[in-house]
Amino acid sequence: MSNDTPFVTVDKIRRRGLLFVVSSPSGAGKTTLCNRLLKTDPDLTLSVSATTRPMRPSEKDGQDYHFVSEQTFFDMQQQGQFLESAKVFGNYYGTPRAPVEEALAKGQDILFDIDWQGAQQLGETVPTDLVKVFILPPSRDELERRLKSRAQDTDDVVAMRMAKAESEISHWAEYDYAVVNYDIDEAEQLMRCILVAERLKRTRQTGLSDAVNKIIAP
Ligand code: 5GP
């Protein structure tokens, strides 16, 4: 702070946490983008979903997902433990309710890496604090190239992945923002801009009137 720094009467303004939903077809760079944001933004935490899908070698239980059996998943569902849940490509996925409610109460923002079905369901249960972003690949060719480069799969497998990607992309218009991932650094910057602007929304800054009163009070 320089000597010219004015005397500050307005502390960091209180605000409600937001639910930052990110969807995309696989191959658009969503996981990399989400990981980058989570690493660098202390106000953002990941909603760790429960899933019945088998764990991949690179994954950690409790960190990437809570890996559960179908029976456990259905029990959790019956007990109302999920904020939303869906079947995606043959496996079940669900967002545990309690950690989200705790984080929001603390004014934390939560990042949801979920598909269009989950985004739609959250839109019905928590519409006010939801910010939905769709990540798009720069072109069909590039999407195909990225899907092919993931593993040495047969043409049939790649074709199936493309069909799934198309079906996810068909929901793009249900989102508030669309980010085309031409370049990963640029896309990360754009995601950050969305977060910053959404956090500054007047209606989200619950401590604003107190702060303003401190400024205008005689
Ligand atoms: P993956 O199995 O490759 O990690 O994820 C497959 C798809 O399921 C991705 O589109 C991912 O965003 C979505 N997904 C992951 N967790 C959830 C969840 O809790 N709910 C919903 N609706 N989709 C999820």
Coordinates of C-alpha atoms and ligand atoms in Angstrom, one line a residue:
M1 CA 0.0 0.0 0.0
S2 CA 1.3 3.5 -0.8
N3 CA 0.9 6.5 1.4
D4 CA -1.9 7.6 -1.0
T5 CA -4.0 4.6 -0.2
P6 CA -7.3 5.9 1.1
F7 CA -8.6 4.9 4.5
V8 CA -10.6 1.8 3.9
T9 CA -14.0 1.4 5.7
V10 CA -15.5 -1.2 3.4
D11 CA -14.2 -4.7 4.2
K12 CA -14.3 -7.5 1.7
I13 CA -18.0 -7.5 0.8
R14 CA -20.0 -10.6 1.8
R15 CA -21.6 -12.5 -1.0
R16 CA -23.6 -15.6 -1.6
G17 CA -21.7 -18.6 -3.1
L18 CA -22.5 -19.6 -6.6
L19 CA -22.9 -22.9 -8.4
F20 CA -20.6 -23.0 -11.4
V21 CA -21.7 -25.7 -13.7
V22 CA -19.4 -26.8 -16.5
S23 CA -20.5 -29.2 -19.2
S24 CA -19.0 -30.2 -22.5
P25 CA -18.6 -33.2 -24.8
S26 CA -15.6 -35.3 -23.8
G27 CA -12.6 -34.1 -25.8
A28 CA -13.3 -30.4 -25.4
G29 CA -10.8 -29.8 -22.6
K30 CA -13.3 -29.5 -19.7
T31 CA -11.3 -31.6 -17.2
T32 CA -8.1 -29.6 -17.8
L33 CA -9.9 -26.3 -17.5
C34 CA -11.7 -27.3 -14.3
N35 CA -8.5 -28.5 -12.8
R36 CA -6.7 -25.3 -13.6
L37 CA -9.5 -23.1 -12.1
L38 CA -9.6 -25.3 -8.9
K39 CA -5.8 -25.1 -8.5
T40 CA -5.6 -21.3 -8.7
D41 CA -8.9 -20.1 -7.3
P42 CA -9.1 -20.4 -3.5
D43 CA -12.8 -19.5 -3.4
L44 CA -13.7 -22.4 -5.7
T45 CA -14.2 -26.0 -4.6
L46 CA -15.1 -29.1 -6.6
S47 CA -18.4 -30.9 -6.0
V48 CA -17.2 -34.5 -5.9
S49 CA -19.8 -36.7 -7.5
A50 CA -20.7 -40.3 -6.6
T51 CA -20.6 -42.7 -9.5
T52 CA -21.0 -46.4 -10.2
R53 CA -18.4 -46.3 -13.0
P54 CA -15.2 -48.2 -12.4
M55 CA -12.3 -46.2 -11.2
R56 CA -9.6 -45.3 -13.9
P57 CA -6.0 -45.9 -13.0
S58 CA -5.3 -42.1 -12.8
E59 CA -8.2 -41.5 -10.4
K60 CA -8.4 -41.3 -6.6
D61 CA -11.5 -42.4 -4.7
G62 CA -12.9 -39.4 -2.8
Q63 CA -11.0 -36.9 -4.9
D64 CA -12.2 -37.4 -8.5
Y65 CA -15.3 -39.3 -7.5
H66 CA -16.8 -41.3 -4.7
F67 CA -16.8 -44.7 -6.4
V68 CA -19.8 -46.7 -5.1
S69 CA -21.7 -49.8 -6.0
E70 CA -25.1 -49.6 -7.7
Q71 CA -26.8 -50.7 -4.5
T72 CA -25.1 -47.9 -2.5
F73 CA -26.0 -45.4 -5.2
F74 CA -29.7 -46.3 -5.2
D75 CA -29.8 -46.2 -1.4
M76 CA -28.3 -42.7 -1.4
Q77 CA -30.8 -41.7 -4.1
Q78 CA -33.7 -43.1 -2.1
Q79 CA -32.5 -41.2 1.0
G80 CA -32.6 -37.9 -0.9
Q81 CA -28.8 -37.5 -0.6
F82 CA -28.4 -36.2 -4.2
L83 CA -29.0 -32.7 -5.4
E84 CA -29.3 -34.2 -8.9
S85 CA -28.5 -37.6 -10.5
A86 CA -28.4 -39.1 -13.9
K87 CA -27.4 -42.1 -16.0
V88 CA -24.6 -41.1 -18.3
F89 CA -23.4 -43.6 -20.9
G90 CA -24.5 -46.6 -18.9
N91 CA -23.2 -45.5 -15.5
Y92 CA -25.0 -43.6 -12.7
Y93 CA -23.7 -40.2 -11.4
G94 CA -25.0 -38.1 -8.6
T95 CA -24.1 -34.8 -6.8
P96 CA -24.1 -35.3 -3.0
R97 CA -26.3 -32.6 -1.4
A98 CA -24.6 -32.1 2.0
P99 CA -21.1 -30.8 0.9
V100 CA -22.8 -28.4 -1.5
E101 CA -25.0 -26.9 1.1
E102 CA -22.1 -26.6 3.6
A103 CA -19.9 -24.9 1.0
L104 CA -22.6 -22.4 0.0
A105 CA -23.3 -21.5 3.6
K106 CA -19.6 -20.6 3.9
G107 CA -19.8 -18.3 0.9
Q108 CA -17.7 -20.7 -1.2
D109 CA -18.3 -21.2 -4.9
I110 CA -18.7 -24.8 -6.1
L111 CA -17.7 -26.2 -9.5
F112 CA -19.8 -28.9 -10.9
D113 CA -18.4 -31.0 -13.8
I114 CA -21.7 -32.6 -14.8
D115 CA -23.6 -33.3 -18.0
W116 CA -26.6 -31.5 -19.5
Q117 CA -29.1 -33.7 -17.5
G118 CA -27.5 -32.6 -14.2
A119 CA -27.4 -29.0 -15.3
Q120 CA -31.1 -29.1 -16.1
Q121 CA -32.0 -30.7 -12.7
L122 CA -30.0 -28.1 -10.8
G123 CA -31.8 -25.4 -12.8
E124 CA -35.0 -26.7 -11.3
T125 CA -33.8 -27.0 -7.7
V126 CA -31.3 -24.1 -7.3
P127 CA -32.0 -21.6 -10.2
T128 CA -30.9 -18.4 -8.5
D129 CA -27.3 -19.1 -7.8
L130 CA -26.6 -21.2 -10.9
V131 CA -24.1 -20.2 -13.6
K132 CA -23.9 -22.6 -16.5
V133 CA -21.0 -22.7 -18.9
F134 CA -20.7 -24.9 -22.0
I135 CA -17.3 -25.7 -23.4
L136 CA -17.1 -26.2 -27.2
P137 CA -14.3 -27.7 -29.3
P138 CA -13.1 -25.3 -32.1
S139 CA -14.3 -27.6 -34.9
R140 CA -15.6 -31.1 -35.7
D141 CA -12.2 -32.1 -37.1
E142 CA -10.4 -31.0 -33.9
L143 CA -12.9 -32.8 -31.7
E144 CA -12.5 -36.0 -33.7
R145 CA -8.7 -35.6 -33.6
R146 CA -8.8 -35.2 -29.8
L147 CA -11.1 -38.2 -29.3
K148 CA -8.8 -40.3 -31.5
S149 CA -5.6 -39.2 -29.7
R150 CA -7.0 -40.3 -26.3
A151 CA -6.4 -44.0 -27.0
Q152 CA -5.7 -46.2 -30.0
D153 CA -9.3 -47.2 -30.4
T154 CA -11.0 -48.7 -33.4
D155 CA -13.0 -46.5 -35.8
D156 CA -16.2 -47.9 -34.3
V157 CA -15.2 -46.7 -30.8
V158 CA -14.3 -43.2 -32.1
A159 CA -17.6 -43.0 -34.1
M160 CA -19.5 -43.9 -30.9
R161 CA -17.6 -41.2 -29.0
M162 CA -18.4 -38.7 -31.7
A163 CA -22.1 -39.6 -31.5
K164 CA -22.1 -39.1 -27.8
A165 CA -20.3 -35.8 -28.2
E166 CA -22.9 -34.6 -30.7
S167 CA -25.7 -35.5 -28.3
E168 CA -24.1 -33.5 -25.5
I169 CA -23.4 -30.6 -27.8
S170 CA -27.1 -30.5 -28.9
H171 CA -27.8 -29.0 -25.4
W172 CA -25.5 -26.0 -25.8
A173 CA -28.4 -23.5 -25.9
E174 CA -29.5 -24.4 -22.3
Y175 CA -26.4 -22.7 -20.9
D176 CA -25.7 -19.1 -19.9
Y177 CA -22.2 -19.0 -21.4
A178 CA -20.4 -20.8 -24.2
V179 CA -16.6 -20.9 -24.3
V180 CA -14.9 -22.2 -27.5
N181 CA -11.6 -23.9 -26.5
Y182 CA -9.4 -22.7 -29.4
D183 CA -6.5 -22.4 -27.0
I184 CA -6.4 -23.8 -23.4
D185 CA -4.8 -20.7 -21.8
E186 CA -7.3 -18.4 -23.5
A187 CA -10.2 -20.6 -22.5
E188 CA -9.0 -20.6 -18.9
Q189 CA -8.9 -16.8 -18.9
L190 CA -12.4 -16.6 -20.3
M191 CA -13.7 -19.0 -17.6
R192 CA -12.0 -16.8 -15.0
C193 CA -13.7 -13.7 -16.5
I194 CA -17.1 -15.4 -16.2
L195 CA -16.4 -16.2 -12.5
V196 CA -15.2 -12.7 -11.7
A197 CA -18.2 -11.0 -13.4
E198 CA -20.7 -13.4 -11.8
R199 CA -19.2 -12.8 -8.3
L200 CA -19.6 -9.0 -8.9
K201 CA -23.3 -9.2 -9.6
R202 CA -25.0 -6.7 -7.3
T203 CA -27.7 -9.2 -6.2
R204 CA -25.1 -11.7 -5.3
Q205 CA -23.2 -9.3 -3.0
T206 CA -25.3 -9.6 0.1
G207 CA -23.1 -7.3 2.1
L208 CA -23.3 -4.5 -0.3
S209 CA -26.0 -2.4 1.4
D210 CA -24.0 -2.4 4.7
A211 CA -20.9 -1.4 2.8
V212 CA -22.7 1.4 0.9
N213 CA -24.2 2.7 4.1
K214 CA -20.7 3.0 5.6
I215 CA -19.8 5.1 2.7
I216 CA -22.8 7.4 2.5
A217 CA -23.5 7.7 6.2
P218 CA -22.7 11.1 7.5
Ligands
5GP1 P1 -16.6 -39.4 -16.8 O1 -17.1 -40.8 -16.4 O2 -15.9 -39.4 -18.1 O3 -15.8 -38.8 -15.7 O4 -17.8 -38.5 -17.0 C1 -18.8 -38.8 -17.9 C2 -19.9 -37.6 -17.9 O5 -20.6 -37.6 -16.7 C3 -19.2 -36.2 -18.0 O6 -20.0 -35.5 -19.0 C4 -19.4 -35.7 -16.6 O7 -19.5 -34.3 -16.7 C5 -20.7 -36.3 -16.2 N1 -20.9 -36.3 -14.7 C6 -19.9 -36.5 -13.8 N2 -20.4 -36.4 -12.6 C7 -21.8 -36.2 -12.7 C8 -22.9 -35.9 -11.8 O8 -22.7 -36.0 -10.6 N3 -24.1 -35.7 -12.4 C9 -24.3 -35.7 -13.7 N4 -25.5 -35.4 -14.1 N5 -23.3 -35.9 -14.6 C10 -22.0 -36.1 -14.1

